[in-house]
mmCIF file of C-alpha atoms in Angstrom:
data_model
loop_
_atom_site.group_PDB
_atom_site.id
_atom_site.type_symbol
_atom_site.label_atom_id
_atom_site.label_comp_id
_atom_site.label_asym_id
_atom_site.label_seq_id
_atom_site.Cartn_x
_atom_site.Cartn_y
_atom_site.Cartn_z
ATOM 1 C CA UNK H 110 49.243 -1.472 224.995
ATOM 2 C CA UNK H 111 49.215 2.156 223.989
ATOM 3 C CA UNK H 112 46.000 3.276 222.341
ATOM 4 C CA UNK H 113 46.061 5.130 218.965
ATOM 5 C CA UNK H 114 44.511 8.511 219.106
ATOM 6 C CA UNK H 115 41.790 9.462 216.571
ATOM 7 C CA UNK H 116 44.152 12.071 215.087
ATOM 8 C CA UNK H 117 46.946 9.496 214.512
ATOM 9 C CA UNK H 118 44.492 7.013 213.052
ATOM 10 C CA UNK H 119 43.200 9.670 210.601
ATOM 11 C CA UNK H 120 46.746 10.618 209.634
ATOM 12 C CA UNK H 121 47.646 7.016 208.820
ATOM 13 C CA UNK H 122 44.506 6.639 206.696
ATOM 14 C CA UNK H 123 45.428 9.779 204.753
ATOM 15 C CA UNK H 124 48.926 8.403 204.056
ATOM 16 C CA UNK H 125 47.523 5.069 202.795
ATOM 17 C CA UNK H 126 45.050 6.867 200.529
ATOM 18 C CA UNK H 127 47.835 9.063 199.159
ATOM 19 C CA UNK H 128 49.976 6.036 198.277
ATOM 20 C CA UNK H 129 47.080 4.360 196.481
ATOM 21 C CA UNK H 130 46.296 7.543 194.543
ATOM 22 C CA UNK H 131 49.912 7.615 193.288
ATOM 23 C CA UNK H 132 50.032 3.914 192.330
ATOM 24 C CA UNK H 133 46.794 3.823 190.306
ATOM 25 C CA UNK H 134 47.750 6.517 187.720
ATOM 26 C CA UNK H 135 51.161 4.897 187.246
ATOM 27 C CA UNK H 136 49.466 1.562 186.566
ATOM 28 C CA UNK H 137 47.115 2.979 183.972
ATOM 29 C CA UNK H 138 49.810 5.070 182.299
ATOM 30 C CA UNK H 139 51.961 1.975 181.923
ATOM 31 C CA UNK H 140 49.197 0.019 180.254
ATOM 32 C CA UNK H 141 47.729 2.771 178.095
ATOM 33 C CA UNK H 142 48.000 2.598 174.303
ATOM 34 C CA UNK H 143 50.736 4.797 172.867
ATOM 35 C CA UNK H 144 48.571 6.682 170.437
ATOM 36 C CA UNK H 145 47.284 10.134 169.782
ATOM 37 C CA UNK H 146 43.872 10.652 168.179
ATOM 38 C CA UNK H 147 43.739 13.741 166.016
ATOM 39 C CA UNK H 148 40.354 14.836 164.704
ATOM 40 C CA UNK H 149 40.609 17.365 161.921
ATOM 41 C CA UNK H 150 37.379 19.299 161.612
ATOM 42 C CA UNK H 151 36.012 21.555 158.905
ATOM 43 C CA UNK H 152 33.159 21.267 156.462
ATOM 44 C CA UNK H 153 34.182 17.626 156.782
ATOM 45 C CA UNK H 154 35.799 15.820 159.692
ATOM 46 C CA UNK H 155 38.876 13.744 158.950
ATOM 47 C CA UNK H 156 39.466 11.230 161.717
ATOM 48 C CA UNK H 157 43.149 10.506 162.210
ATOM 49 C CA UNK H 158 45.208 8.278 164.470
ATOM 50 C CA UNK H 159 48.934 8.820 164.897
ATOM 51 C CA UNK H 160 50.805 5.819 166.245
ATOM 52 C CA UNK H 161 53.809 6.805 168.349
ATOM 53 C CA UNK H 162 56.638 4.430 169.063
ATOM 54 C CA UNK H 163 60.392 4.582 169.286
ATOM 55 C CA UNK H 164 61.047 3.351 165.749
ATOM 56 C CA UNK H 165 58.634 5.886 164.217
ATOM 57 C CA UNK H 166 60.187 8.715 166.193
ATOM 58 C CA UNK H 167 63.696 7.779 165.033
ATOM 59 C CA UNK H 168 62.711 7.243 161.390
ATOM 60 C CA UNK H 169 61.147 10.669 160.893
ATOM 61 C CA UNK H 170 63.375 12.994 162.876
ATOM 62 C CA UNK H 171 63.291 15.458 159.985
ATOM 63 C CA UNK H 172 59.570 16.082 160.466
ATOM 64 C CA UNK H 173 58.809 18.716 163.068
ATOM 65 C CA UNK H 174 55.285 17.718 164.102
ATOM 66 C CA UNK H 175 54.083 19.405 167.268
ATOM 67 C CA UNK H 176 50.436 18.996 168.243
ATOM 68 C CA UNK H 177 50.196 21.557 171.000
ATOM 69 C CA UNK H 178 48.520 20.442 174.214
ATOM 70 C CA UNK H 179 48.183 16.826 173.076
ATOM 71 C CA UNK H 180 48.875 13.919 175.420
ATOM 72 C CA UNK H 181 48.621 10.177 174.930
ATOM 73 C CA UNK H 182 45.054 8.932 174.405
ATOM 74 C CA UNK H 183 43.744 12.496 174.468
ATOM 75 C CA UNK H 184 41.176 13.587 171.878
ATOM 76 C CA UNK H 185 42.505 16.770 170.309
ATOM 77 C CA UNK H 186 40.998 18.892 167.593
ATOM 78 C CA UNK H 187 43.245 20.435 164.978
ATOM 79 C CA UNK H 188 41.902 21.623 161.640
ATOM 80 C CA UNK H 189 44.886 21.967 159.327
ATOM 81 C CA UNK H 190 42.651 23.717 156.774
ATOM 82 C CA UNK H 191 41.558 26.436 159.194
ATOM 83 C CA UNK H 192 44.026 29.127 160.167
ATOM 84 C CA UNK H 193 45.628 32.279 158.835
ATOM 85 C CA UNK H 194 48.275 33.503 156.413
ATOM 86 C CA UNK H 195 51.455 34.755 158.078
ATOM 87 C CA UNK H 196 54.094 36.841 156.333
ATOM 88 C CA UNK H 197 57.208 34.663 156.357
ATOM 89 C CA UNK H 198 60.008 36.139 154.198
ATOM 90 C CA UNK H 199 62.611 33.719 155.604
ATOM 91 C CA UNK H 200 60.664 30.483 155.159
ATOM 92 C CA UNK H 201 58.883 31.261 151.896
ATOM 93 C CA UNK H 202 59.047 30.511 149.051
ATOM 94 C CA UNK H 203 60.309 26.936 149.272
ATOM 95 C CA UNK H 204 62.038 27.136 145.863
ATOM 96 C CA UNK H 205 62.693 29.576 143.035
ATOM 97 C CA UNK H 206 60.817 29.340 139.773
ATOM 98 C CA UNK H 207 64.105 29.348 137.836
ATOM 99 C CA UNK H 208 64.998 26.030 139.512
ATOM 100 C CA UNK H 209 62.217 24.304 137.547
ATOM 101 C CA UNK H 210 62.617 24.980 133.816
ATOM 102 C CA UNK H 211 59.615 22.788 132.962
ATOM 103 C CA UNK H 212 57.069 25.124 134.601
ATOM 104 C CA UNK H 213 54.505 26.338 132.054
ATOM 105 C CA UNK H 214 54.147 29.985 131.068
ATOM 106 C CA UNK H 215 50.703 29.986 132.666
ATOM 107 C CA UNK H 216 52.191 29.762 136.185
ATOM 108 C CA UNK H 217 55.626 31.399 135.669
ATOM 109 C CA UNK H 218 54.634 34.884 136.775
ATOM 110 C CA UNK H 219 58.160 36.146 137.526
ATOM 111 C CA UNK H 220 59.493 34.870 134.220
ATOM 112 C CA UNK H 221 56.615 36.638 132.487
ATOM 113 C CA UNK H 222 57.388 40.024 134.003
ATOM 114 C CA UNK H 223 55.666 40.222 137.389
ATOM 115 C CA UNK H 224 57.881 42.535 139.431
ATOM 116 C CA UNK H 225 56.536 42.123 142.986
ATOM 117 C CA UNK H 226 57.548 39.169 145.192
ATOM 118 C CA UNK H 227 55.483 39.635 148.354
ATOM 119 C CA UNK H 228 52.818 37.136 147.235
ATOM 120 C CA UNK H 229 55.479 34.379 147.425
ATOM 121 C CA UNK H 230 56.317 35.051 151.064
ATOM 122 C CA UNK H 231 53.180 33.987 152.920
ATOM 123 C CA UNK H 232 53.019 30.811 155.014
ATOM 124 C CA UNK H 233 49.911 28.960 156.186
ATOM 125 C CA UNK H 234 49.537 28.646 159.954
ATOM 126 C CA UNK H 235 46.838 26.316 161.317
ATOM 127 C CA UNK H 236 44.825 27.216 164.406
ATOM 128 C CA UNK H 237 45.653 25.382 167.621
ATOM 129 C CA UNK H 238 48.532 23.263 166.368
ATOM 130 C CA UNK H 239 51.858 23.538 164.622
ATOM 131 C CA UNK H 240 51.952 21.551 161.388
ATOM 132 C CA UNK H 241 55.197 20.555 159.657
ATOM 133 C CA UNK H 242 56.568 22.471 156.710
ATOM 134 C CA UNK H 243 56.980 20.638 153.438
ATOM 135 C CA UNK H 244 60.104 18.498 153.797
ATOM 136 C CA UNK H 245 61.198 17.448 150.305
ATOM 137 C CA UNK H 246 63.774 14.937 151.600
ATOM 138 C CA UNK H 247 61.227 13.219 153.818
ATOM 139 C CA UNK H 248 58.611 13.294 151.046
ATOM 140 C CA UNK H 249 61.057 11.665 148.634
ATOM 141 C CA UNK H 250 61.600 8.847 151.135
ATOM 142 C CA UNK H 251 57.872 8.410 151.709
ATOM 143 C CA UNK H 252 57.316 8.121 147.960
ATOM 144 C CA UNK H 253 60.195 5.722 147.359
ATOM 145 C CA UNK H 254 59.059 2.937 145.048
ATOM 146 C CA UNK H 255 55.582 4.428 144.703
ATOM 147 C CA UNK H 256 53.411 5.897 141.987
ATOM 148 C CA UNK H 257 51.357 9.066 142.453
ATOM 149 C CA UNK H 258 48.628 10.155 140.039
ATOM 150 C CA UNK H 259 46.932 13.565 139.973
ATOM 151 C CA UNK H 260 43.747 13.588 137.887
ATOM 152 C CA UNK H 261 41.513 16.537 137.062
ATOM 153 C CA UNK H 262 41.374 19.941 135.427
ATOM 154 C CA UNK H 263 43.968 22.667 134.881
ATOM 155 C CA UNK H 264 43.922 23.534 138.606
ATOM 156 C CA UNK H 265 45.113 20.011 139.366
ATOM 157 C CA UNK H 266 47.739 20.504 136.670
ATOM 158 C CA UNK H 267 48.703 23.617 138.639
ATOM 159 C CA UNK H 268 49.113 21.402 141.709
ATOM 160 C CA UNK H 269 51.087 18.788 139.760
ATOM 161 C CA UNK H 270 53.528 21.466 138.549
ATOM 162 C CA UNK H 271 53.948 22.636 142.140
ATOM 163 C CA UNK H 272 54.613 19.153 143.530
ATOM 164 C CA UNK H 273 56.953 18.249 140.678
ATOM 165 C CA UNK H 274 58.913 21.461 141.275
ATOM 166 C CA UNK H 275 59.065 20.997 145.069
ATOM 167 C CA UNK H 276 60.649 17.574 144.552
ATOM 168 C CA UNK H 277 62.712 18.424 141.462
ATOM 169 C CA UNK H 278 64.376 21.369 143.222
ATOM 170 C CA UNK H 279 65.599 19.020 145.972
ATOM 171 C CA UNK H 280 67.417 16.680 143.553
ATOM 172 C CA UNK H 281 70.253 16.920 141.050
ATOM 173 C CA UNK H 282 68.644 17.262 137.584
ATOM 174 C CA UNK H 283 70.548 14.173 136.444
ATOM 175 C CA UNK H 284 68.486 12.079 138.888
ATOM 176 C CA UNK H 285 65.164 13.159 137.394
ATOM 177 C CA UNK H 286 63.090 12.779 134.276
ATOM 178 C CA UNK H 287 60.337 15.281 133.405
ATOM 179 C CA UNK H 288 58.013 14.866 130.419
ATOM 180 C CA UNK H 289 55.639 17.772 129.844
ATOM 181 C CA UNK H 290 55.226 17.512 126.064
ATOM 182 C CA UNK H 291 51.652 16.250 126.173
ATOM 183 C CA UNK H 292 48.772 18.501 127.150
ATOM 184 C CA UNK H 293 46.857 15.591 128.658
ATOM 185 C CA UNK H 294 49.638 13.625 130.368
ATOM 186 C CA UNK H 295 52.693 14.843 132.280
ATOM 187 C CA UNK H 296 55.110 12.909 134.466
ATOM 188 C CA UNK H 297 57.933 13.627 136.894
ATOM 189 C CA UNK H 298 60.219 10.717 137.781
ATOM 190 C CA UNK H 299 62.861 10.536 140.502
ATOM 191 C CA UNK H 300 65.188 7.811 139.248
ATOM 192 C CA UNK H 301 67.100 7.190 142.481
ATOM 193 C CA UNK H 302 63.847 6.814 144.433
ATOM 194 C CA UNK H 303 62.024 4.816 141.743
ATOM 195 C CA UNK H 304 58.795 6.796 141.915
ATOM 196 C CA UNK H 305 56.738 8.967 139.588
ATOM 197 C CA UNK H 306 54.158 11.728 139.903
ATOM 198 C CA UNK H 307 51.803 11.703 136.910
ATOM 199 C CA UNK H 308 49.136 14.158 135.780
ATOM 200 C CA UNK H 309 46.109 13.094 133.731
ATOM 201 C CA UNK H 310 44.009 15.902 132.277
ATOM 202 C CA UNK H 311 40.371 14.969 132.895
ATOM 203 C CA UNK H 312 38.409 18.075 133.951
ATOM 204 C CA UNK H 313 35.155 16.195 134.495
ATOM 205 C CA UNK H 314 36.582 12.764 135.484
ATOM 206 C CA UNK H 315 34.031 11.437 132.995
ATOM 207 C CA UNK H 316 34.326 10.245 129.421
ATOM 208 C CA UNK H 317 34.266 13.167 126.998
ATOM 209 C CA UNK H 318 33.114 13.025 123.402
ATOM 210 C CA UNK H 319 32.628 15.771 120.835
ATOM 211 C CA UNK H 320 29.353 16.302 118.997
ATOM 212 C CA UNK H 321 30.299 16.052 115.327
ATOM 213 C CA UNK H 322 27.442 18.342 114.283
ATOM 214 C CA UNK H 323 28.107 21.354 116.478
ATOM 215 C CA UNK H 324 31.469 20.604 118.134
ATOM 216 C CA UNK H 325 29.990 20.722 121.636
ATOM 217 C CA UNK H 326 31.451 18.598 124.442
ATOM 218 C CA UNK H 327 29.368 15.607 125.456
ATOM 219 C CA UNK H 328 29.956 14.090 128.874
ATOM 220 C CA UNK H 329 29.061 10.484 129.526
ATOM 221 C CA UNK H 330 27.977 10.762 133.151
ATOM 222 C CA UNK H 331 27.772 6.985 133.460
ATOM 223 C CA UNK H 332 31.363 6.329 132.331
ATOM 224 C CA UNK H 333 34.667 7.465 133.845
ATOM 225 C CA UNK H 334 37.361 8.929 131.606
ATOM 226 C CA UNK H 335 39.076 6.565 129.193
ATOM 227 C CA UNK H 336 42.404 7.224 130.953
ATOM 228 C CA UNK H 337 41.017 5.501 134.077
ATOM 229 C CA UNK H 338 42.560 2.194 133.020
ATOM 230 C CA UNK H 339 45.954 3.863 133.582
ATOM 231 C CA UNK H 340 45.047 5.088 137.061
ATOM 232 C CA UNK H 341 44.736 1.577 138.458
ATOM 233 C CA UNK H 342 47.529 0.453 140.759
ATOM 234 C CA UNK H 343 48.747 3.904 141.839
ATOM 235 C CA UNK H 344 49.772 4.181 145.491
ATOM 236 C CA UNK H 345 48.407 7.714 145.907
ATOM 237 C CA UNK H 346 45.526 9.173 143.903
ATOM 238 C CA UNK H 347 44.490 12.830 143.967
ATOM 239 C CA UNK H 348 41.328 13.880 142.112
ATOM 240 C CA UNK H 349 39.424 17.096 141.512
ATOM 241 C CA UNK H 350 36.518 18.339 139.415
ATOM 242 C CA UNK H 351 33.765 20.941 139.659
ATOM 243 C CA UNK H 352 34.606 23.533 137.011
ATOM 244 C CA UNK H 353 33.413 23.920 133.432
ATOM 245 C CA UNK H 354 30.216 21.849 133.273
ATOM 246 C CA UNK H 355 27.983 22.661 130.299
ATOM 247 C CA UNK H 356 26.659 19.709 128.257
ATOM 248 C CA UNK H 357 25.973 16.199 129.500
ATOM 249 C CA UNK H 358 25.016 12.752 128.309
ATOM 250 C CA UNK H 359 23.579 10.056 130.553
ATOM 251 C CA UNK H 360 22.702 6.483 129.573
ATOM 252 C CA UNK H 361 23.198 7.258 125.901
ATOM 253 C CA UNK H 362 20.917 10.299 125.797
ATOM 254 C CA UNK H 363 22.100 13.857 125.325
ATOM 255 C CA UNK H 364 20.596 16.200 127.915
ATOM 256 C CA UNK H 365 20.972 19.932 127.335
ATOM 257 C CA UNK H 366 20.235 22.541 129.989
ATOM 258 C CA UNK H 367 20.342 19.831 132.625
ATOM 259 C CA UNK H 368 20.465 20.900 136.241
ATOM 260 C CA UNK H 369 24.164 21.228 137.111
ATOM 261 C CA UNK H 370 23.790 19.751 140.586
ATOM 262 C CA UNK H 371 21.986 16.640 139.288
ATOM 263 C CA UNK H 372 24.544 16.081 136.546
ATOM 264 C CA UNK H 373 27.437 16.599 138.944
ATOM 265 C CA UNK H 374 25.855 14.183 141.421
ATOM 266 C CA UNK H 375 25.593 11.514 138.717
ATOM 267 C CA UNK H 376 29.218 12.034 137.732
ATOM 268 C CA UNK H 377 30.460 11.848 141.325
ATOM 269 C CA UNK H 378 28.493 8.640 141.895
ATOM 270 C CA UNK H 379 30.080 7.155 138.771
ATOM 271 C CA UNK H 380 33.542 8.169 140.005
ATOM 272 C CA UNK H 381 32.831 6.761 143.484
ATOM 273 C CA UNK H 382 31.732 3.406 142.059
ATOM 274 C CA UNK H 383 34.913 3.222 139.990
ATOM 275 C CA UNK H 384 37.070 3.936 143.051
ATOM 276 C CA UNK H 385 35.227 1.390 145.201
ATOM 277 C CA UNK H 386 35.543 -1.272 142.494
ATOM 278 C CA UNK H 387 39.145 -0.628 141.430
ATOM 279 C CA UNK H 388 41.059 0.670 144.458
ATOM 280 C CA UNK H 389 42.606 -1.582 147.098
ATOM 281 C CA UNK H 390 42.379 0.594 150.199
ATOM 282 C CA UNK H 391 45.129 -1.429 151.902
ATOM 283 C CA UNK H 392 47.605 -0.304 149.228
ATOM 284 C CA UNK H 393 46.284 3.004 147.897
ATOM 285 C CA UNK H 394 45.536 6.369 149.522
ATOM 286 C CA UNK H 395 42.797 8.374 147.781
ATOM 287 C CA UNK H 396 42.521 12.170 148.062
ATOM 288 C CA UNK H 397 39.923 14.544 146.675
ATOM 289 C CA UNK H 398 40.831 18.234 146.455
ATOM 290 C CA UNK H 399 38.062 20.763 146.977
ATOM 291 C CA UNK H 400 37.250 23.578 144.548
ATOM 292 C CA UNK H 401 39.913 26.206 143.929
ATOM 293 C CA UNK H 402 38.286 29.667 144.148
ATOM 294 C CA UNK H 403 38.381 32.391 141.520
ATOM 295 C CA UNK H 404 38.585 36.098 142.337
ATOM 296 C CA UNK H 405 36.316 38.360 140.349
ATOM 297 C CA UNK H 406 34.090 41.314 141.060
ATOM 298 C CA UNK H 407 34.828 43.116 144.340
ATOM 299 C CA UNK H 408 38.014 41.120 144.974
ATOM 300 C CA UNK H 409 39.281 41.062 141.383
ATOM 301 C CA UNK H 410 42.815 39.674 141.249
ATOM 302 C CA UNK H 411 44.338 42.232 138.916
ATOM 303 C CA UNK H 412 47.096 44.380 140.446
ATOM 304 C CA UNK H 413 46.676 42.863 143.935
ATOM 305 C CA UNK H 414 49.708 42.226 146.142
ATOM 306 C CA UNK H 415 48.193 41.396 149.565
ATOM 307 C CA UNK H 416 45.910 38.596 150.802
ATOM 308 C CA UNK H 417 42.329 39.400 151.749
ATOM 309 C CA UNK H 418 42.239 40.099 155.479
ATOM 310 C CA UNK H 419 38.456 40.059 155.855
ATOM 311 C CA UNK H 420 37.678 36.726 157.566
ATOM 312 C CA UNK H 421 34.050 36.900 156.440
ATOM 313 C CA UNK H 422 34.953 36.961 152.741
ATOM 314 C CA UNK H 423 33.657 34.022 150.692
ATOM 315 C CA UNK H 424 33.681 33.425 146.957
ATOM 316 C CA UNK H 425 30.589 32.630 144.944
ATOM 317 C CA UNK H 426 31.265 28.972 144.185
ATOM 318 C CA UNK H 427 27.992 27.044 144.585
ATOM 319 C CA UNK H 428 27.733 25.387 147.970
ATOM 320 C CA UNK H 429 25.525 22.680 146.458
ATOM 321 C CA UNK H 430 28.420 21.383 144.354
ATOM 322 C CA UNK H 431 30.608 21.164 147.458
ATOM 323 C CA UNK H 432 27.853 19.297 149.319
ATOM 324 C CA UNK H 433 27.617 16.751 146.478
ATOM 325 C CA UNK H 434 31.322 15.962 146.880
ATOM 326 C CA UNK H 435 30.980 15.564 150.648
ATOM 327 C CA UNK H 436 27.863 13.370 150.389
ATOM 328 C CA UNK H 437 29.551 11.169 147.809
ATOM 329 C CA UNK H 438 32.625 10.547 149.973
ATOM 330 C CA UNK H 439 30.434 9.782 152.958
ATOM 331 C CA UNK H 440 28.714 6.967 151.069
ATOM 332 C CA UNK H 441 31.908 5.372 149.740
ATOM 333 C CA UNK H 442 33.376 2.229 151.231
ATOM 334 C CA UNK H 443 36.879 3.354 150.200
ATOM 335 C CA UNK H 444 38.458 5.835 152.636
ATOM 336 C CA UNK H 445 38.957 9.234 150.983
ATOM 337 C CA UNK H 446 40.892 12.147 152.456
ATOM 338 C CA UNK H 447 39.340 15.511 151.642
ATOM 339 C CA UNK H 448 42.007 18.098 150.829
ATOM 340 C CA UNK H 449 39.775 21.015 151.738
ATOM 341 C CA UNK H 450 41.732 23.993 150.389
ATOM 342 C CA UNK H 451 38.819 26.231 149.313
ATOM 343 C CA UNK H 452 38.579 28.495 152.358
ATOM 344 C CA UNK H 453 42.313 29.065 152.815
ATOM 345 C CA UNK H 454 42.658 29.821 149.091
ATOM 346 C CA UNK H 455 39.813 32.342 149.097
ATOM 347 C CA UNK H 456 42.014 34.917 150.806
ATOM 348 C CA UNK H 457 44.805 34.763 148.212
ATOM 349 C CA UNK H 458 43.548 37.159 145.518
ATOM 350 C CA UNK H 459 47.171 38.302 145.230
ATOM 351 C CA UNK H 460 48.473 34.905 144.102
ATOM 352 C CA UNK H 461 46.863 34.648 140.628
ATOM 353 C CA UNK H 462 48.818 35.227 137.399
ATOM 354 C CA UNK H 463 46.435 37.979 136.163
ATOM 355 C CA UNK H 464 48.183 39.284 133.001
ATOM 356 C CA UNK H 465 51.419 37.437 133.839
ATOM 357 C CA UNK H 466 50.130 34.084 132.577
ATOM 358 C CA UNK H 467 51.878 34.643 129.250
ATOM 359 C CA UNK H 468 55.072 36.116 127.859
ATOM 360 C CA UNK H 469 52.887 38.618 125.984
ATOM 361 C CA UNK H 470 52.004 40.294 129.251
ATOM 362 C CA UNK H 471 52.772 43.811 127.987
ATOM 363 C CA UNK H 472 50.096 43.562 125.300
ATOM 364 C CA UNK H 473 47.666 42.096 127.815
ATOM 365 C CA UNK H 474 48.478 44.852 130.284
ATOM 366 C CA UNK H 475 47.277 47.429 127.780
ATOM 367 C CA UNK H 476 44.124 45.448 127.037
ATOM 368 C CA UNK H 477 43.665 44.709 130.727
ATOM 369 C CA UNK H 478 43.167 48.372 131.545
ATOM 370 C CA UNK H 479 40.307 48.546 129.054
ATOM 371 C CA UNK H 480 38.608 45.200 129.732
ATOM 372 C CA UNK H 481 40.042 43.444 132.828
ATOM 373 C CA UNK H 482 37.284 40.843 133.138
ATOM 374 C CA UNK H 483 38.359 39.367 129.803
ATOM 375 C CA UNK H 484 42.130 39.294 130.006
ATOM 376 C CA UNK H 485 43.140 38.663 133.626
ATOM 377 C CA UNK H 486 43.645 35.048 134.728
ATOM 378 C CA UNK H 487 42.086 34.992 138.182
ATOM 379 C CA UNK H 488 41.592 31.216 138.220
ATOM 380 C CA UNK H 489 45.082 29.697 138.127
ATOM 381 C CA UNK H 490 47.980 30.412 140.503
ATOM 382 C CA UNK H 491 51.550 31.645 140.209
ATOM 383 C CA UNK H 492 54.430 29.321 141.129
ATOM 384 C CA UNK H 493 56.067 29.518 143.557
ATOM 385 C CA UNK H 494 52.774 30.265 145.242
ATOM 386 C CA UNK H 495 49.529 28.990 146.686
ATOM 387 C CA UNK H 496 49.544 25.421 145.270
ATOM 388 C CA UNK H 497 52.767 24.830 147.230
ATOM 389 C CA UNK H 498 50.614 25.128 150.359
ATOM 390 C CA UNK H 499 48.118 22.629 148.921
ATOM 391 C CA UNK H 500 51.000 20.187 148.559
ATOM 392 C CA UNK H 501 52.255 21.004 152.029
ATOM 393 C CA UNK H 502 48.833 19.992 153.371
ATOM 394 C CA UNK H 503 48.928 16.864 151.197
ATOM 395 C CA UNK H 504 52.293 16.097 152.814
ATOM 396 C CA UNK H 505 50.902 16.816 156.294
ATOM 397 C CA UNK H 506 48.007 14.438 155.592
ATOM 398 C CA UNK H 507 50.506 11.706 154.726
ATOM 399 C CA UNK H 508 52.567 12.467 157.841
ATOM 400 C CA UNK H 509 49.489 12.336 160.056
ATOM 401 C CA UNK H 510 48.189 9.293 158.176
ATOM 402 C CA UNK H 511 44.692 10.755 157.829
ATOM 403 C CA UNK H 512 42.252 8.308 156.383
ATOM 404 C CA UNK H 513 38.475 8.127 156.520
ATOM 405 C CA UNK H 514 36.404 11.189 155.787
ATOM 406 C CA UNK H 515 33.508 11.527 158.231
ATOM 407 C CA UNK H 516 31.081 14.326 157.484
ATOM 408 C CA UNK H 517 29.910 16.554 160.295
ATOM 409 C CA UNK H 518 26.206 16.703 161.059
#
């Protein structure tokens, strides 16, 4: 019998090892779960899981979602709220203001005489991943048979007008109903899709009364707004608050000059209890939008046509208020998605109405030159404009199926 040389024996062992090394990865790949975990990080972390299967891929071909560098079962970090503004004259804006006759004067900057258009042509680009653009057709399908409510102050009304216009401009007017007569309740309905997007004006999310003696607002920090009974049963809820706090009432006692942070904390706890007691998390998605920044002082919005390019720029909104919101969501049993638009909005000093928030802009323009801090609206936003990006990120959150907010340490 011929003997096997040490070299031949080593060669055969190498071949066997190579075969085994090929078989093992194939085995594990075959039995791995078809999912991608996407962790969105920022001042809060939003843990997301995207399930991938053949039926999902075929049903949403219109959505161009490309998470760069992601493989199955690979942890990948993509913060959709962190990125940069890119000039995109071909892709922006997503509609024309004239397509939505129901837009209020406050946001209709072009109709009110603003002559520049560059502020409409910026697109948000997230770092490290490509997020889908707002797809009105896909959004209409996702909302079919559903009810969306947007509750909060005039900045949430700004977002409601944007979302209503994004969807309205994609449909024949005969297939829609829009009621904007009330200052406290507005609704857009898509008849063919059997869904509605409603706005409830509630700037504090709490019950408001008026002091009969001096006319001052009184907030009941232990009671949610009276309209809350109408919120129940919505499929998607989007809330905001944080502006305009001045006089409070808690447990039946009026408290003047109360610490803002303490009062806000009480209100947020009251809101959180209502959500936990009245929302079925298996049927309803809850969102909370972060504070929309103003632009005053050094970065005053008047006569500005370009975004702020200084990455270190931050507005003066109190960080303590933001921390209260984050702490509250962390304690809730109901999953809440944090629509964290503050930082990306800080750089858009060019996107405010300024004097173009009214048809009387010529008179304001003259006054503006003498006293700009009084007459320029540097709080709200032109449409088309920045709130369209807020709704794009709302859409992205629905596409990615983000759910539980987990605060970073």
